Structures are given as structure tokens and as C-alpha cells.
């Protein structure tokens, strides 16, 4: 049976990736398939969002390179909040270079992403080397990557051929790839988790190419397992209440989907 029709519970045993298993278990225990994109400028804002929204999310997605004061102390506090509220850390670095370069970017630089982020995003454009490079830098730590298969923005260049190439690449590297960022059901393989950004409570656009669908449409029409929501929550007047609304809509859409 297709990925979309299977419960997270039944999918746990189909994957050997320890982080996929952890993520399925977190989603079931907390009844949330919401990932918040905390695209904020300061560590204080990031940590405050992580603590407030922590109970309602399975994943916290970051872009640490847009922060003005990010240090390794911030990562220590993030790790503690992730443990306190039982969510995973997801750095949206979109690695997209040759293996040797991404291995150094992942483990080095100012951000030392491999030391604190459970998951990272990567573009499949370079081919298998990008995954092999990241995996080599992860060594024996429990780490994984999500391949960007399709994008939410207007005019994205991800053709069907590219999307199919991403799927083949993932199938050949299941020890490291946990799933895809996508806008449609790019894979029926129950091992892979589909993450869908471009989600707000109303269908809309942002003026710089971003396109939004509703949580229900993301899960029921576009095949999302996890919805990624940024400004819809972070810029709301009450981010916690708003996160709860997204959580309920996305999780009940998931329950409806698997109930068939
Ligand atoms: O196709 C994509 C892939 C990603 S990871 N479209 C996206 O918008 N994203 C990310 O999701 C983007 O970088 C941002 O962090 C988040 C969406 O944020 P929002 O404020 O538009 O909800």
C-alpha cells in the first residue's frame, strides 16, 4: 500500500533510519505533525519560540545563517529545549555542493551544524556525493538529511525528471535520507517522510514568490506527512494559540487520510 494510506505507527517498522523512527514516535505521542520554521533574527527570539511552541511541534526548523547573534551557546540551549519538549532540530541549510565541500560546511564554520541539528536539508542537484559527503561528516552520530525534491516558490525549476532523480537517490541512500521537502506526493515509499512548506490558514502568496496552501490541502491533496509553517505562526499575534490551530488542522487531516 501507498505511503499516504499508512499510519505513522505502521510505518515505524518499515524504516531502518533511527531518526525517522524517532520522528514517527514523537508525532504519535504528541499528536502533532507540525514543524515550525523559526526564521527570527536573534537567539532570544529563537529560544523563546522553541520553549513556547515546543509542546506543539515535532520539529523546529532553523536558518541559523540569518541570525545576527547565533553562537554555540544558543545550540546548547536549543538542545536542552528539544529534550525538554521532545522535538527534533532541523537546520534548513540546503546544502548543494560537492561532497568534500558540504562535509566541511556541515561540520565546520561558525555554526557546526552537525553537532546540534538532527536533520538538515540538502539539494540533490550535485548527485550522490552531496549525501555521501554529509554522511561522512556525521560519522557515528544519529543524523539524517531531507532532500529538497520540489519547492513552494513560483517558477521552481524542479521538473518531473529531477523529482524522480531525487527519489532514486533517496532509495539508494536510506541510511542517511529520511525523506523529501515536496509539494506533492513525490514518493509512495512508506519509509520516506514528506515535509511540505508554503502553508498558511488561507491560500495566499507573500509577494516574493512564496505560495501558500492550507494545512488540510497540504496533507490531503499534496501528500504532506509534516507541514512546515513559518510566518503564519511566528508573526501571529498569539503564536501559541495559532500553533495549536495549525497542529489540530494538520493532525486531523492526517487521521482522516489514513482512515481512508
Ligand atoms: O520549497 C520550499 C522549501 C523550504 S525548506 N519552500 C519554503 O518555504 N521552505 C522554507 O520553509 C523556507 O526557507 C522558510 O523557512 C519556510 C517557510 O516559511 P513561511 O514563513 O513562508 O511559512
Coordinates of C-alpha atoms and ligand atoms in Angstrom, one line a residue:
X1 CA 0.0 0.0 0.0
X2 CA 1.0 3.6 -0.6
X3 CA 2.8 5.7 2.0
X4 CA -0.2 8.1 2.2
X5 CA -2.6 5.4 3.3
X6 CA -0.4 4.0 6.1
X7 CA -0.4 5.2 9.7
X8 CA 2.7 6.6 11.2
X9 CA 2.6 3.7 13.6
X10 CA 2.7 1.1 10.9
X11 CA 5.5 3.0 9.1
X12 CA 7.8 2.8 12.1
X13 CA 8.8 -0.8 11.3
X14 CA 9.3 -0.1 7.6
X15 CA 12.3 2.2 8.1
X16 CA 15.7 1.5 9.5
X17 CA 16.6 5.1 10.0
X18 CA 16.7 5.8 13.7
X19 CA 15.6 9.4 13.3
X20 CA 12.6 8.5 11.1
X21 CA 11.5 6.1 13.8
X22 CA 12.0 8.8 16.5
X23 CA 10.1 11.3 14.5
X24 CA 7.1 8.9 13.9
X25 CA 7.0 8.2 17.6
X26 CA 7.2 11.9 18.6
X27 CA 4.3 12.6 16.2
X28 CA 2.2 9.9 17.6
X29 CA 2.9 10.6 21.3
X30 CA 2.4 14.4 20.9
X31 CA -0.3 14.1 18.2
X32 CA 1.5 16.7 16.1
X33 CA 2.8 16.7 12.6
X34 CA 3.7 20.4 12.8
X35 CA 7.2 21.7 12.1
X36 CA 7.7 25.4 12.9
X37 CA 10.1 27.4 10.8
X38 CA 11.6 29.8 13.3
X39 CA 13.1 32.4 10.9
X40 CA 14.0 35.0 13.5
X41 CA 16.9 37.3 13.9
X42 CA 18.0 36.8 17.5
X43 CA 18.8 33.9 19.8
X44 CA 16.4 35.2 22.4
X45 CA 13.5 35.1 19.9
X46 CA 14.5 31.7 18.8
X47 CA 14.8 30.2 22.3
X48 CA 11.6 31.9 23.4
X49 CA 9.7 30.4 20.4
X50 CA 11.2 27.0 21.0
X51 CA 10.1 27.0 24.6
X52 CA 6.6 28.3 24.0
X53 CA 5.9 26.2 20.9
X54 CA 7.8 23.2 22.0
X55 CA 4.8 21.2 23.3
X56 CA 3.0 21.5 20.0
X57 CA 5.7 20.7 17.4
X58 CA 7.6 17.6 16.3
X59 CA 10.4 19.6 14.7
X60 CA 11.9 23.0 15.0
X61 CA 13.3 24.2 11.7
X62 CA 16.0 26.9 11.7
X63 CA 18.0 29.1 9.4
X64 CA 20.9 30.0 11.7
X65 CA 22.7 31.9 8.9
X66 CA 20.0 34.6 9.1
X67 CA 20.6 35.2 12.8
X68 CA 22.7 38.1 14.0
X69 CA 23.9 36.6 17.3
X70 CA 23.9 32.9 16.9
X71 CA 26.7 31.1 18.9
X72 CA 27.3 27.6 20.1
X73 CA 25.7 28.6 23.5
X74 CA 22.5 29.1 21.6
X75 CA 22.8 25.5 20.3
X76 CA 23.3 24.2 23.8
X77 CA 20.1 25.8 25.0
X78 CA 18.2 24.7 21.9
X79 CA 19.3 21.1 22.6
X80 CA 18.0 21.4 26.1
X81 CA 14.7 22.7 25.0
X82 CA 14.4 19.9 22.3
X83 CA 14.9 17.4 25.1
X84 CA 12.5 19.1 27.5
X85 CA 9.7 19.3 25.0
X86 CA 10.6 16.2 22.9
X87 CA 11.1 17.6 19.4
X88 CA 14.0 17.3 16.9
X89 CA 16.2 20.1 15.5
X90 CA 16.2 20.7 11.7
X91 CA 18.6 23.1 10.2
X92 CA 17.4 24.2 6.7
X93 CA 20.9 24.7 5.3
X94 CA 20.0 23.4 1.8
X95 CA 23.5 22.0 1.2
X96 CA 24.1 21.9 -2.5
X97 CA 27.8 21.4 -3.3
X98 CA 30.3 18.6 -3.9
X99 CA 30.7 16.1 -1.2
X100 CA 34.1 17.4 0.1
X101 CA 32.7 20.9 0.4
X102 CA 29.5 20.0 2.1
X103 CA 31.3 17.8 4.6
X104 CA 33.3 20.8 5.7
X105 CA 30.4 23.2 5.7
X106 CA 28.3 20.7 7.8
X107 CA 31.0 20.0 10.5
X108 CA 32.9 23.3 10.5
X109 CA 32.4 27.0 10.0
X110 CA 30.8 29.2 12.6
X111 CA 27.7 27.0 13.1
X112 CA 29.0 23.5 13.5
X113 CA 25.6 22.2 12.3
X114 CA 26.4 18.5 12.6
X115 CA 26.9 18.9 16.3
X116 CA 23.4 20.0 17.1
X117 CA 21.0 19.5 14.2
X118 CA 19.4 16.1 14.0
X119 CA 18.3 16.8 10.4
X120 CA 19.4 19.1 7.6
X121 CA 18.1 19.8 4.1
X122 CA 20.1 19.2 1.0
X123 CA 19.6 19.8 -2.7
X124 CA 20.0 16.7 -4.8
X125 CA 21.5 18.7 -7.7
X126 CA 25.1 17.6 -7.2
X127 CA 24.1 13.9 -7.2
X128 CA 25.1 11.2 -4.6
X129 CA 28.2 13.0 -3.5
X130 CA 26.3 15.5 -1.5
X131 CA 24.7 12.8 0.6
X132 CA 27.9 10.8 0.9
X133 CA 29.8 14.0 2.0
X134 CA 27.2 14.8 4.7
X135 CA 27.1 11.2 5.9
X136 CA 30.9 11.1 6.2
X137 CA 30.9 14.2 8.4
X138 CA 28.1 12.8 10.6
X139 CA 30.3 9.8 11.4
X140 CA 28.6 7.7 14.0
X141 CA 26.2 10.5 15.3
X142 CA 22.5 10.0 14.7
X143 CA 21.9 12.3 11.8
X144 CA 20.0 12.5 8.6
X145 CA 19.1 14.7 5.6
X146 CA 15.9 15.7 3.8
X147 CA 16.2 16.1 0.0
X148 CA 14.6 19.2 -1.5
X149 CA 12.6 17.5 -4.2
X150 CA 10.2 20.3 -5.1
X151 CA 9.9 23.9 -4.0
X152 CA 6.9 26.0 -3.0
X153 CA 8.0 29.1 -4.9
X154 CA 6.7 30.4 -8.2
X155 CA 8.6 29.1 -11.2
X156 CA 10.6 26.5 -9.3
X157 CA 12.9 24.5 -11.8
X158 CA 12.2 21.1 -10.3
X159 CA 11.0 19.1 -13.3
X160 CA 9.4 15.6 -13.1
X161 CA 12.7 14.1 -14.1
X162 CA 14.5 16.0 -11.3
X163 CA 11.9 14.8 -8.8
X164 CA 12.3 11.2 -10.0
X165 CA 16.1 11.5 -9.7
X166 CA 15.7 12.7 -6.1
X167 CA 13.6 9.6 -5.3
X168 CA 16.2 7.2 -6.8
X169 CA 18.9 9.0 -4.9
X170 CA 17.0 8.6 -1.6
X171 CA 16.3 4.9 -2.3
X172 CA 20.0 4.3 -2.7
X173 CA 20.9 6.2 0.5
X174 CA 18.3 5.2 3.0
X175 CA 20.9 5.1 5.7
X176 CA 21.0 8.9 5.6
X177 CA 18.0 10.3 3.7
X178 CA 14.8 10.4 5.8
X179 CA 12.5 12.0 3.2
X180 CA 11.7 14.9 1.0
X181 CA 10.7 18.6 1.0
X182 CA 7.9 18.5 -1.6
X183 CA 4.7 20.0 -2.8
X184 CA 3.1 16.7 -4.0
X185 CA 3.2 13.1 -3.1
X186 CA 6.6 12.5 -4.7
X187 CA 7.1 9.1 -3.2
X188 CA 4.8 6.2 -2.2
X189 CA 7.6 4.6 -0.2
X190 CA 6.4 4.3 3.4
X191 CA 10.0 4.8 4.7
X192 CA 10.2 8.4 3.5
X193 CA 8.7 11.3 5.3
X194 CA 7.3 14.2 3.2
X195 CA 7.7 17.7 4.6
X196 CA 5.6 20.5 2.9
X197 CA 6.3 24.2 3.4
X198 CA 4.2 27.0 2.0
X199 CA 1.4 26.5 4.5
X200 CA -0.9 29.1 6.0
X201 CA -4.5 29.1 7.2
X202 CA -5.7 30.9 4.0
X203 CA -4.5 30.2 0.5
X204 CA -2.2 33.2 -0.4
X205 CA 1.2 34.5 -1.6
X206 CA 3.9 36.6 0.0
X207 CA 5.0 39.0 -2.7
X208 CA 8.4 37.3 -3.1
X209 CA 7.4 34.1 -4.8
X210 CA 6.2 32.1 -1.8
X211 CA 2.8 30.3 -2.4
X212 CA 0.6 29.0 0.4
X213 CA -1.9 26.3 0.7
X214 CA -3.9 25.3 3.8
X215 CA -2.9 22.6 6.3
X216 CA -5.7 20.4 5.1
X217 CA -4.7 20.8 1.4
X218 CA -1.1 20.2 2.2
X219 CA -1.9 16.9 3.9
X220 CA -4.9 15.6 1.9
X221 CA -4.1 16.9 -1.6
X222 CA -0.3 17.3 -1.6
X223 CA 0.6 14.3 0.4
X224 CA 2.4 16.0 3.3
X225 CA 3.3 14.0 6.4
X226 CA 4.6 17.0 8.2
X227 CA 3.6 20.7 7.5
X228 CA 6.3 23.4 7.8
X229 CA 4.8 26.7 8.9
X230 CA 6.9 29.9 9.4
X231 CA 5.3 33.4 9.4
X232 CA 1.8 32.0 9.7
X233 CA 2.8 31.2 13.3
X234 CA 5.8 33.4 14.1
X235 CA 4.1 36.6 13.0
X236 CA 0.7 35.8 14.6
X237 CA -0.4 38.0 17.5
X238 CA -0.7 34.8 19.6
X239 CA 1.9 32.3 18.2
X240 CA 1.0 29.6 20.8
X241 CA -2.8 29.7 20.1
X242 CA -2.1 29.8 16.4
X243 CA 0.3 26.9 16.5
X244 CA -2.4 24.8 18.3
X245 CA -4.8 25.7 15.4
X246 CA -2.3 24.5 12.8
X247 CA -1.4 21.4 14.8
X248 CA -5.1 20.4 15.1
X249 CA -5.9 21.0 11.5
X250 CA -2.8 19.1 10.2
X251 CA -3.1 16.2 12.5
X252 CA -6.8 15.7 12.0
X253 CA -6.2 15.8 8.2
X254 CA -3.6 13.1 8.7
X255 CA -6.1 11.0 10.7
X256 CA -8.7 11.5 8.0
X257 CA -6.2 10.4 5.3
X258 CA -5.2 7.2 7.0
X259 CA -8.8 6.4 7.9
X260 CA -9.3 6.3 4.1
Ligands
LIG1 O1 10.2 24.9 -1.1 C1 10.5 25.4 0.0 C2 11.4 24.8 0.9 C3 11.6 25.3 2.1 S1 12.5 24.4 3.2 N1 9.8 26.5 0.4 C4 10.0 27.0 1.7 O2 9.3 28.0 2.0 N2 10.9 26.4 2.5 C5 11.2 27.0 3.9 O3 10.0 27.0 4.7 C6 11.6 28.5 3.9 O4 13.0 28.6 3.8 C7 11.1 29.0 5.2 O5 12.0 28.8 6.2 C8 9.8 28.1 5.4 C9 8.5 28.8 5.0 O6 8.3 29.9 5.8 P1 6.9 30.8 5.7 O7 7.2 32.0 6.5 O8 6.7 31.2 4.2 O9 5.8 29.9 6.2

